[in-house]
Amino acid sequence: MIITLKDGSTKEYSEPKSIIEIAADISEGLARMACAGEVNGEVEDLRTVIDKDCNLSILTFNDEGGKAAFRHTTSHIMAQAIKRLYPETKLAIGPSIADGFYYDVDRETPLTSEDLEKIEAEMKKIVKEDLKLERFELPRAEAIAFMKEKEEPYKVELIEDLPEDAVISFYRQGEFTDLCAGPHLMSTKPVKAFKLTSLAGAYWRGSEKNKMLQRIYGTAFTKKAELEEYLHMIEEAKKRDHRKLGKELGLFMMSEDGPGFPFFLPKGMDLKNALMDYWREIHRKAGYVEISTPIILNRRLWDKENMYTTVIDDEDYAIKPMNCPGGVLVYKSEPRSYRDLPLRLAEVGLVHRHEKSGQLHGLMRVRCFNQDDAHIFMTPEQIKDEIKGVANLIDQVYKLFGFKYHVELSTRPEDSMGSDEDWEVATEGLRGALDDLGLDYVVNEGDGAFYGPKIDFHLEDSIGRTWQCGTIQLDFQLPQRFELEYTGADGEKHRPIMIHRVVYGSVERFIGILIEHFAGAFPTWLAPVQVKVLPISDKYADYGKKVLDALHEAGIRAEMDTRSEKIGYKIREAQGQKIPYMLIAGAKEEEAGLVSVRSRFAGDEGQRSLEQFIADIKEEIASRVNRPVTVETKENK
């Protein structure tokens, strides 16, 4: 058999070989680092025996599949430690997840943070024992009997729900055996850098009708330094939590009278409006026209669940969960010619989706949000240029905020609509645009939407977390469903192609990301309060008011601290509110007609005429620069 490796080289064997044996044949070092294998695109256990020609990649912790196997093994080590310490505990499920792993357990006495320390200590013992993981299979009846004997009712239920022809596999390590499909490491020994991070509640199988279990979260890395870096990021993320900062900075609130429905406060609206002013400016320059479509329309326009619905004149209506049909109806409202295309319709539309209460999270997961949609209608020949235009727009926005990003191209899934020819044209249009722009991208085969391929932009914030925000989706199906047409140069009727795209995604979620990215210390152009006027005492309140009026007249968002407090206290308060500039007004300033400038970026900047300060800050706001920090001050720590 011929094994084709990731780099294109081949290995030839006359008899079947397991993936770990092939890895060892390539190099002992690779075998030590191997976590799993990828055979013809499918992630497999290292114990999997290969007996025919295939493409094979040996996955290490640096690969997503390898990372998942490593962390899944850690979840088994944790479960083993729990059973050693608390044998009466019943085990549910314990998968790997994006940043680590978890295990759901059922206990009469809930675990505490002190218990987590004991579990970690026991896990370290299991790692030192270098227990080999052995995979074996059992017929359904034997598998059920095996788990009943172990008094693991959740495992029994899982087995009973498997299809009749399912392979029922287990992994054994020492005295511990778990129902599991794998893949797993060869032994417990490589798992040396791990941390149990938190406890939470979780309904069995995610249903509120079932029993509430306890979920133990953790993470694992191959090196201690990587674990410490990750834990530092988590601590930093806690400090930057947009829910905490949103409350402290007076940006938004939530109410028990509307779970998942955010309230934007005056300062939050200043931030939101600054963001939308920028959005409208760049879209006008890029040739978009803005529309607004109704929030309630006939239910037949959407084929979606989790909608809020109502009945009007005996007909079913829905509060829109997405803007797309509204844009389509605008296109269809009048005859269109090829000369009208591309037609770029932009809409910041308020949409509602019924998210489960347990999934709501500040501004990141809400039930109503503004989506900065645009729907572009075009001819097939215009696909590449329009995609390039959208990609350039997204690039411009993300760079302004200081986000790095990576791009993913998702191709036709198995469950899809449309002809092979349409999909080929669409996919090559997206691929060609990315190639022309010189953007690096990863291809996700079969991960596109059912109606067309898509490009996703994953941005990276200031502490290394990634967020999927921008997306470009090509759609041949909606124009067909709504029978959209344009008259071509040949005088015949043709079907337009449609692009769905967002830049911010959800405006609310993007604001949440920005709060955490900047830790609430926004660039001056975005800051809800750009300048705080601080009179040294009540005696200089009139001069302070004169300064404040001049700032307001110049269109600068400013406030004055009129409290009878010492100036040092006022400065600290303004620093806590992360205000870009403070203007001190006292005797010297009033006599000379000046202001003493203190900034978040450089601390004390000395005295300046009010006119000069206004000219400087207006230029900073107009250019939308993110002024760099040049001096480490209390304001920017």
XYZ file of C-alpha atoms in Angstrom:
637
model
C 0.000 0.000 0.000
C 1.117 3.558 -0.746
C 0.718 6.225 1.931
C 0.801 9.817 0.615
C 1.973 12.208 3.335
C 1.113 15.856 3.916
C 4.187 17.153 2.048
C 3.393 15.017 -1.008
C 6.043 12.395 -0.295
C 5.034 8.721 -0.123
C 5.704 5.669 2.034
C 5.176 2.132 0.747
C 4.347 -0.845 2.971
C 3.708 -4.511 2.181
C 1.542 -5.104 5.262
C -1.017 -3.127 7.323
C 0.377 -0.506 9.702
C -1.148 1.578 12.502
C -0.876 5.360 12.270
C 1.507 5.465 15.249
C 3.763 2.875 13.558
C 3.864 4.972 10.379
C 4.656 8.083 12.464
C 7.540 6.211 14.159
C 8.803 5.074 10.758
C 8.896 8.704 9.597
C 10.731 9.833 12.770
C 10.799 8.949 16.478
C 10.389 12.646 17.284
C 7.173 12.824 15.230
C 5.831 9.706 16.969
C 6.455 11.325 20.372
C 4.546 14.473 19.316
C 1.730 12.655 17.475
C -1.755 13.102 18.949
C -3.942 11.711 16.134
C -3.948 11.089 12.390
C -5.965 12.397 9.469
C -6.796 9.718 6.908
C -8.348 10.977 3.660
C -9.594 14.054 5.519
C -11.037 12.178 8.541
C -9.424 12.464 11.995
C -8.546 8.999 13.308
C -7.045 7.455 16.429
C -3.299 6.712 16.409
C -4.178 3.028 16.904
C -6.126 2.929 13.615
C -4.658 0.328 11.268
C -4.267 1.358 7.631
C -4.427 -1.448 5.062
C -4.875 0.385 1.750
C -3.645 3.425 -0.188
C -4.547 6.745 1.439
C -3.540 10.313 2.188
C -2.221 10.588 5.730
C -1.316 13.534 7.968
C 0.184 12.949 11.394
C -1.512 15.461 13.696
C 0.371 17.114 16.563
C -0.847 19.593 19.169
C -0.271 22.340 16.584
C -3.135 20.908 14.478
C -6.771 21.372 15.535
C -7.473 17.630 15.347
C -4.363 16.854 17.392
C -5.205 19.498 19.979
C -8.715 18.034 20.337
C -7.345 14.493 20.911
C -4.838 15.802 23.481
C -7.511 17.676 25.417
C -10.038 14.851 25.115
C -7.473 12.565 26.730
C -7.094 15.144 29.520
C -10.854 15.030 30.120
C -10.544 11.233 30.616
C -7.677 11.779 33.073
C -9.893 14.219 34.980
C -12.800 11.740 35.001
C -10.469 9.020 36.298
C -9.239 11.342 39.075
C -12.846 12.178 40.033
C -13.797 8.487 40.223
C -10.744 7.774 42.382
C -11.556 10.601 44.802
C -15.364 10.421 44.680
C -16.343 6.891 43.477
C -20.096 7.567 43.831
C -19.963 10.235 41.054
C -21.852 9.374 37.852
C -20.184 10.408 34.578
C -22.063 11.918 31.630
C -19.997 13.315 28.724
C -16.512 14.845 28.518
C -15.555 16.263 25.104
C -12.803 18.617 23.999
C -13.954 22.149 23.110
C -12.396 25.213 21.460
C -10.185 26.254 24.393
C -9.975 23.052 26.404
C -12.388 20.397 27.604
C -15.157 19.720 30.106
C -16.837 16.796 31.823
C -20.440 16.737 33.043
C -20.904 14.797 36.276
C -23.797 13.954 38.577
C -23.186 14.230 42.320
C -25.453 14.658 45.330
C -22.844 16.950 46.904
C -21.670 19.504 44.325
C -17.943 19.934 43.776
C -16.282 23.144 44.997
C -13.156 25.060 43.947
C -11.297 23.253 46.773
C -12.289 19.947 45.167
C -10.794 21.119 41.875
C -7.383 21.443 43.563
C -7.653 17.851 44.853
C -8.704 16.604 41.398
C -5.752 18.384 39.766
C -3.355 16.771 42.259
C -4.807 13.325 41.474
C -4.568 14.034 37.728
C -0.841 14.734 38.148
C -0.438 11.295 39.751
C -2.256 9.652 36.819
C 0.021 11.451 34.340
C 3.113 10.230 36.236
C 1.766 6.664 36.190
C 2.129 6.755 32.368
C -1.037 4.696 31.909
C -1.445 3.261 28.414
C -4.794 3.951 26.745
C -6.262 0.794 25.205
C -9.201 0.812 22.804
C -11.684 -2.048 22.606
C -15.187 -2.656 21.228
C -18.213 -4.506 22.617
C -21.511 -5.658 21.109
C -24.492 -3.528 22.162
C -25.874 -5.903 24.821
C -22.456 -6.453 26.392
C -21.701 -2.712 26.311
C -24.971 -1.944 28.139
C -24.339 -4.700 30.695
C -20.761 -3.437 31.176
C -21.893 0.111 31.988
C -24.806 -1.084 34.149
C -22.312 -3.100 36.193
C -20.259 0.091 36.633
C -23.457 1.914 37.703
C -23.114 4.571 34.998
C -26.741 5.315 33.933
C -25.820 8.191 31.606
C -23.447 5.947 29.653
C -26.166 3.283 29.414
C -28.588 5.840 27.987
C -25.995 6.992 25.437
C -25.390 3.418 24.263
C -29.125 2.678 24.038
C -29.581 5.731 21.802
C -26.831 4.734 19.357
C -27.904 3.343 15.955
C -28.208 -0.450 15.780
C -25.158 -0.725 13.515
C -22.968 1.688 15.528
C -19.480 0.632 16.603
C -19.460 0.843 20.407
C -15.936 1.562 21.555
C -14.287 2.074 24.936
C -10.939 3.339 26.152
C -9.241 1.810 29.192
C -6.434 3.461 31.204
C -5.427 1.575 34.322
C -8.532 0.817 36.411
C -10.629 3.413 34.530
C -12.706 2.676 31.415
C -14.898 5.159 29.515
C -17.361 4.870 26.661
C -15.737 6.894 23.881
C -15.312 7.117 20.104
C -11.850 8.703 20.497
C -9.352 9.615 19.232
C -6.895 9.622 22.144
C -3.207 9.807 22.938
C -1.284 6.581 23.402
C -0.679 7.247 27.115
C -1.400 9.704 29.915
C 2.283 10.721 30.130
C 2.368 13.678 27.650
C -0.405 15.579 29.514
C 1.720 17.693 31.839
C 0.391 21.260 31.555
C -3.279 21.485 32.531
C -5.617 23.520 34.704
C -9.210 23.064 35.858
C -10.671 26.514 35.328
C -14.310 26.647 36.467
C -17.521 24.940 37.526
C -20.955 25.473 35.976
C -24.380 23.897 35.731
C -25.474 22.027 32.588
C -28.694 20.161 31.816
C -28.217 16.569 30.700
C -28.267 16.604 26.901
C -28.883 20.362 26.936
C -32.600 19.995 27.750
C -34.219 21.986 30.557
C -36.524 18.996 31.088
C -33.568 16.872 32.220
C -31.541 16.826 35.417
C -29.052 19.618 36.097
C -25.507 18.223 36.154
C -22.256 19.864 37.193
C -19.836 20.797 34.409
C -16.115 21.014 35.167
C -14.122 23.062 32.659
C -10.398 22.787 32.091
C -7.686 23.334 29.543
C -4.437 21.604 28.624
C -1.258 22.373 26.701
C 1.952 20.533 25.895
C 4.112 23.181 27.597
C 3.784 24.962 30.932
C 4.679 28.319 29.314
C 1.738 28.009 26.870
C -0.633 27.182 29.733
C 0.576 30.204 31.736
C 0.161 32.445 28.688
C -3.399 31.178 28.221
C -4.277 31.638 31.911
C -2.882 35.174 31.770
C -5.123 35.833 28.759
C -8.133 34.529 30.712
C -7.323 36.821 33.648
C -6.913 39.742 31.259
C -10.238 38.835 29.637
C -11.958 38.963 33.057
C -10.634 42.503 33.601
C -11.880 43.463 30.137
C -15.309 41.803 30.470
C -17.614 44.075 28.470
C -20.491 43.473 30.915
C -18.402 44.814 33.827
C -16.922 47.723 31.841
C -20.262 48.493 30.181
C -21.780 49.041 33.612
C -18.802 50.982 35.014
C -18.603 53.272 31.971
C -22.391 53.737 31.700
C -22.636 52.293 28.172
C -25.508 49.799 28.345
C -27.729 47.905 30.741
C -29.910 44.821 30.863
C -33.281 44.532 32.576
C -35.138 41.591 34.088
C -38.141 42.908 32.166
C -36.403 42.039 28.894
C -33.718 39.331 29.172
C -31.490 39.449 26.108
C -32.781 42.857 25.000
C -30.024 45.439 25.603
C -30.663 49.054 26.615
C -28.101 51.553 25.320
C -27.498 54.428 27.729
C -26.531 57.960 26.575
C -22.786 57.240 26.553
C -23.377 53.928 24.833
C -25.402 55.715 22.173
C -22.534 58.166 21.606
C -20.246 55.202 21.000
C -22.789 53.420 18.793
C -23.515 56.562 16.760
C -19.796 57.245 16.211
C -19.456 53.672 14.946
C -22.453 54.057 12.623
C -21.354 57.485 11.342
C -18.107 55.843 10.250
C -20.016 52.912 8.707
C -22.247 55.239 6.670
C -19.297 57.346 5.534
C -17.295 54.421 4.126
C -20.367 52.819 2.540
C -21.334 56.025 0.718
C -17.775 56.243 -0.629
C -17.962 52.600 -1.750
C -21.121 53.176 -3.815
C -23.754 51.727 -1.471
C -27.232 53.170 -1.050
C -28.923 52.786 2.333
C -32.412 51.383 2.794
C -34.647 50.547 5.747
C -37.130 47.683 5.649
C -40.022 46.857 8.032
C -39.386 44.977 11.248
C -42.547 42.843 10.754
C -43.417 41.081 7.490
C -45.354 38.017 6.354
C -43.967 34.838 7.899
C -43.680 33.081 4.530
C -40.621 35.232 3.737
C -38.519 33.280 6.229
C -37.971 29.575 6.564
C -36.471 29.750 10.033
C -37.027 28.599 13.585
C -36.475 30.730 16.725
C -38.613 33.594 15.320
C -41.028 35.797 17.244
C -44.384 35.652 15.490
C -47.749 37.355 15.571
C -51.071 37.239 13.711
C -52.362 40.271 11.794
C -55.719 40.108 9.949
C -55.733 36.306 10.344
C -52.333 35.974 8.628
C -49.082 34.799 10.219
C -46.403 37.476 10.480
C -42.891 37.405 11.947
C -40.561 39.932 13.536
C -37.673 39.660 11.116
C -34.787 37.373 12.175
C -32.707 38.626 9.239
C -32.820 41.460 6.720
C -32.362 39.529 3.447
C -36.002 39.229 2.211
C -36.512 42.970 2.764
C -33.558 43.759 0.507
C -34.871 41.340 -2.098
C -38.307 43.017 -2.076
C -36.658 46.415 -2.583
C -34.787 45.030 -5.607
C -38.002 43.539 -6.970
C -40.004 46.757 -6.504
C -39.107 48.080 -9.977
C -37.740 46.760 -13.285
C -33.934 46.433 -13.330
C -31.483 46.613 -16.228
C -27.889 45.392 -16.470
C -27.003 49.103 -16.406
C -28.345 49.293 -12.804
C -25.956 46.565 -11.653
C -24.174 46.122 -9.401
C -26.824 47.455 -7.023
C -25.443 47.706 -3.472
C -28.256 47.969 -0.916
C -27.055 48.553 2.662
C -29.242 48.273 5.731
C -28.602 48.460 9.457
C -31.684 46.501 10.383
C -32.967 45.540 13.834
C -33.534 41.763 13.926
C -34.904 39.485 16.640
C -34.070 35.843 17.351
C -35.292 33.757 20.259
C -32.060 32.592 21.910
C -32.308 30.247 24.901
C -31.975 32.071 28.214
C -28.929 30.006 29.212
C -27.072 31.158 26.088
C -27.546 34.896 26.632
C -24.283 36.721 27.370
C -24.102 40.505 27.654
C -23.939 42.058 24.178
C -22.279 38.957 22.713
C -25.455 36.852 22.623
C -28.720 38.793 22.640
C -32.271 38.420 21.363
C -32.388 41.646 19.384
C -29.526 43.274 17.536
C -28.709 45.526 14.614
C -27.114 43.722 11.685
C -25.048 45.839 9.294
C -26.199 43.980 6.226
C -25.684 44.763 2.609
C -27.134 42.870 -0.331
C -25.380 43.309 -3.639
C -27.183 42.300 -6.835
C -24.934 41.726 -9.859
C -24.183 39.855 -13.066
C -21.911 36.764 -13.120
C -19.099 38.835 -14.666
C -19.157 41.232 -11.706
C -18.679 38.613 -8.985
C -14.905 38.875 -8.607
C -14.744 42.685 -8.524
C -17.619 42.935 -6.035
C -16.014 40.372 -3.727
C -12.751 42.312 -3.895
C -14.608 45.531 -3.061
C -16.242 43.977 0.016
C -12.977 42.360 1.165
C -11.176 45.704 0.853
C -13.934 47.409 2.870
C -13.700 44.815 5.650
C -9.891 45.102 5.625
C -10.151 48.892 5.982
C -12.473 48.603 8.990
C -10.521 45.951 10.874
C -7.201 47.725 10.359
C -8.679 50.960 11.710
C -9.449 49.233 15.018
C -6.087 47.465 15.123
C -7.442 43.972 14.535
C -5.384 41.330 12.784
C -7.500 38.745 10.997
C -7.421 35.531 9.009
C -9.710 34.448 6.192
C -11.532 31.159 5.530
C -13.188 30.099 2.266
C -15.995 27.568 2.735
C -17.076 25.459 -0.249
C -20.149 23.451 -1.247
C -21.652 21.245 1.486
C -23.278 17.882 0.767
C -26.713 19.297 1.583
C -26.913 22.151 -0.927
C -29.119 23.689 -3.613
C -28.268 24.706 -7.153
C -26.393 23.373 -10.169
C -22.754 22.270 -10.285
C -22.099 25.055 -12.781
C -23.497 27.750 -10.458
C -21.396 26.480 -7.560
C -18.264 26.333 -9.705
C -18.746 29.934 -10.900
C -19.470 31.134 -7.369
C -16.574 29.336 -5.683
C -14.035 30.363 -8.314
C -15.300 33.953 -8.067
C -14.549 33.986 -4.341
C -11.242 32.160 -4.740
C -10.146 34.427 -7.598
C -10.951 37.577 -5.614
C -8.899 36.379 -2.621
C -6.002 35.409 -4.905
C -6.105 38.782 -6.680
C -5.993 40.573 -3.324
C -3.076 38.427 -2.184
C -4.950 37.379 0.969
C -3.864 34.172 2.672
C -6.827 31.919 3.343
C -7.749 28.467 4.562
C -10.212 26.367 2.554
C -12.972 24.652 4.567
C -14.185 22.000 2.161
C -17.937 21.400 2.406
C -18.528 24.067 5.065
C -20.408 26.615 2.936
C -24.053 27.615 3.337
C -26.620 25.403 1.584
C -27.280 28.206 -0.936
C -23.710 29.223 -1.774
C -20.020 29.382 -0.819
C -18.776 31.990 1.644
C -15.756 33.851 2.965
C -15.460 34.393 6.730
C -13.182 36.917 8.441
C -11.907 35.912 11.891
C -10.465 38.905 13.699
C -7.928 38.720 16.524
C -8.230 41.138 19.439
C -5.532 42.724 21.581
C -5.214 39.698 23.879
C -5.177 37.080 21.134
C -8.796 35.894 21.101
C -10.469 35.356 17.736
C -13.992 36.441 16.759
C -15.883 35.641 13.562
C -17.454 38.903 12.406
C -17.260 39.768 8.719
C -18.695 37.384 6.150
C -19.320 37.371 2.392
C -21.831 34.827 1.062
C -22.740 34.247 -2.570
C -26.332 33.242 -3.221
C -27.942 31.954 -6.413
C -30.981 30.582 -4.592
C -32.792 33.592 -3.091
C -32.917 35.435 -6.447
C -34.408 32.247 -7.893
C -36.931 31.790 -5.065
C -38.139 35.384 -5.428
C -37.909 35.299 -9.253
C -35.609 38.318 -9.463
C -34.718 39.548 -12.954
C -32.817 42.144 -14.884
C -32.806 42.931 -18.584
C -29.427 42.117 -20.107
C -27.573 43.873 -22.931
C -29.130 41.234 -25.226
C -32.638 42.435 -24.313
C -33.396 39.115 -22.580
C -34.368 38.520 -18.951
C -31.615 37.191 -16.671
C -31.387 36.166 -13.024
C -29.057 38.330 -10.886
C -26.562 36.855 -8.432
C -26.715 38.089 -4.860
C -24.074 38.731 -2.204
C -24.986 38.797 1.480
C -22.315 40.530 3.559
C -21.708 42.052 6.960
C -18.712 43.963 8.272
C -19.467 44.446 11.966
C -21.847 41.474 11.981
C -24.049 42.293 14.931
C -23.416 45.945 15.864
C -24.105 45.113 19.508
C -21.675 42.194 19.530
C -19.051 44.286 17.731
C -19.384 46.946 20.435
C -18.889 44.214 23.050
C -15.736 43.098 21.234
C -14.480 46.696 21.008
C -15.068 47.277 24.735
C -12.918 44.232 25.521
C -10.334 44.902 22.787
C -9.674 48.444 24.061
C -10.456 47.532 27.710
C -12.879 50.491 27.594
C -10.079 52.942 26.656
C -11.455 53.848 23.218
C -9.637 55.940 20.612
C -10.670 59.594 20.925
C -12.997 59.487 17.895
C -15.014 56.629 19.471
C -14.870 57.674 23.137
C -18.332 58.586 24.510
C -16.731 61.453 26.459
C -13.720 62.835 24.601
C -12.798 65.611 27.037
C -13.464 66.188 30.732
C -13.172 69.767 31.979
C -11.881 69.872 35.565
C -12.125 73.215 37.420
C -9.619 73.280 40.295
C -12.323 74.697 42.583
C -15.815 76.221 42.481
C -14.139 79.607 41.942
C -13.174 78.569 38.399
C -16.470 76.934 37.444
C -17.417 79.882 35.213
C -14.158 79.614 33.268
C -14.655 75.834 33.084
C -18.147 76.405 31.664
C -16.690 78.755 29.046
C -14.205 76.025 28.041
C -17.012 73.422 27.970
C -19.210 75.620 25.755
C -16.339 76.127 23.292
C -15.801 72.361 23.094
C -19.509 71.710 22.522
C -19.585 74.438 19.863
C -16.734 72.620 18.083
C -18.716 69.339 18.117
C -16.547 67.655 20.745
C -18.205 65.345 23.262
C -17.281 66.906 26.602
C -18.403 67.014 30.223
C -17.427 69.098 33.254
C -16.853 67.799 36.777
C -18.632 70.427 38.915
C -18.285 68.603 42.240
C -16.590 70.322 45.181
C -13.762 67.797 45.252
C -9.980 68.176 45.152
C -8.450 68.252 41.672
C -6.443 65.070 42.333
C -9.654 63.195 43.067
C -11.321 64.561 39.905
C -8.325 63.473 37.808
C -8.415 59.944 39.256
C -12.156 59.729 38.587
C -11.672 60.819 34.963
C -8.845 58.297 34.606
C -11.155 55.566 35.907
C -13.670 56.557 33.237
C -10.849 56.145 30.644
C -11.425 59.632 29.202
C -8.869 60.563 26.518
C -8.336 64.184 27.585
C -8.690 66.238 30.760
C -8.535 70.030 30.702
C -7.563 71.589 34.029
C -9.019 75.057 34.649
C -7.516 77.152 37.467
C -6.174 80.642 38.206
C -3.150 80.436 35.874
C -5.213 79.058 33.044
C -7.982 81.649 33.417
C -5.515 84.570 33.552
C -3.679 83.435 30.421
C -6.768 82.129 28.584
C -5.176 78.666 28.427
C -5.983 75.099 29.490
C -3.646 72.570 31.116
C -3.901 69.383 29.076
C -3.642 65.921 30.594
C -4.112 62.856 28.362
C -4.540 59.127 28.705
C -1.724 58.699 26.200
C 1.076 60.892 27.548
C 0.058 62.136 30.994
C 0.769 65.848 31.553
C 1.017 67.601 28.159
C 1.445 71.142 29.494
C -0.539 74.289 28.739
C -2.116 75.163 25.410
C -4.502 77.738 24.084
C -8.048 76.441 23.943
C -8.160 77.212 20.197
C -5.030 75.126 19.575
C -6.321 72.229 21.678
C -9.636 72.239 19.794
C -7.823 72.280 16.427
C -5.574 69.382 17.503
C -8.339 67.168 18.884
C -10.605 67.835 15.883
C -7.800 66.657 13.596
C -7.302 63.557 15.754
C -11.038 62.791 15.640
C -11.372 63.438 11.897
C -8.425 61.167 11.052
C -9.752 58.471 13.430
C -6.247 57.630 14.600
C -5.655 55.473 17.635
C -3.076 57.665 19.347
C -0.253 55.501 20.731
C 0.658 55.521 24.412
C 4.036 57.230 24.802
C 4.275 57.370 28.607
C 3.180 54.698 31.086
C 0.626 56.496 33.217
C -2.099 55.485 35.652
C -4.567 56.380 32.936
C -3.367 53.728 30.493
C -2.136 50.934 32.756
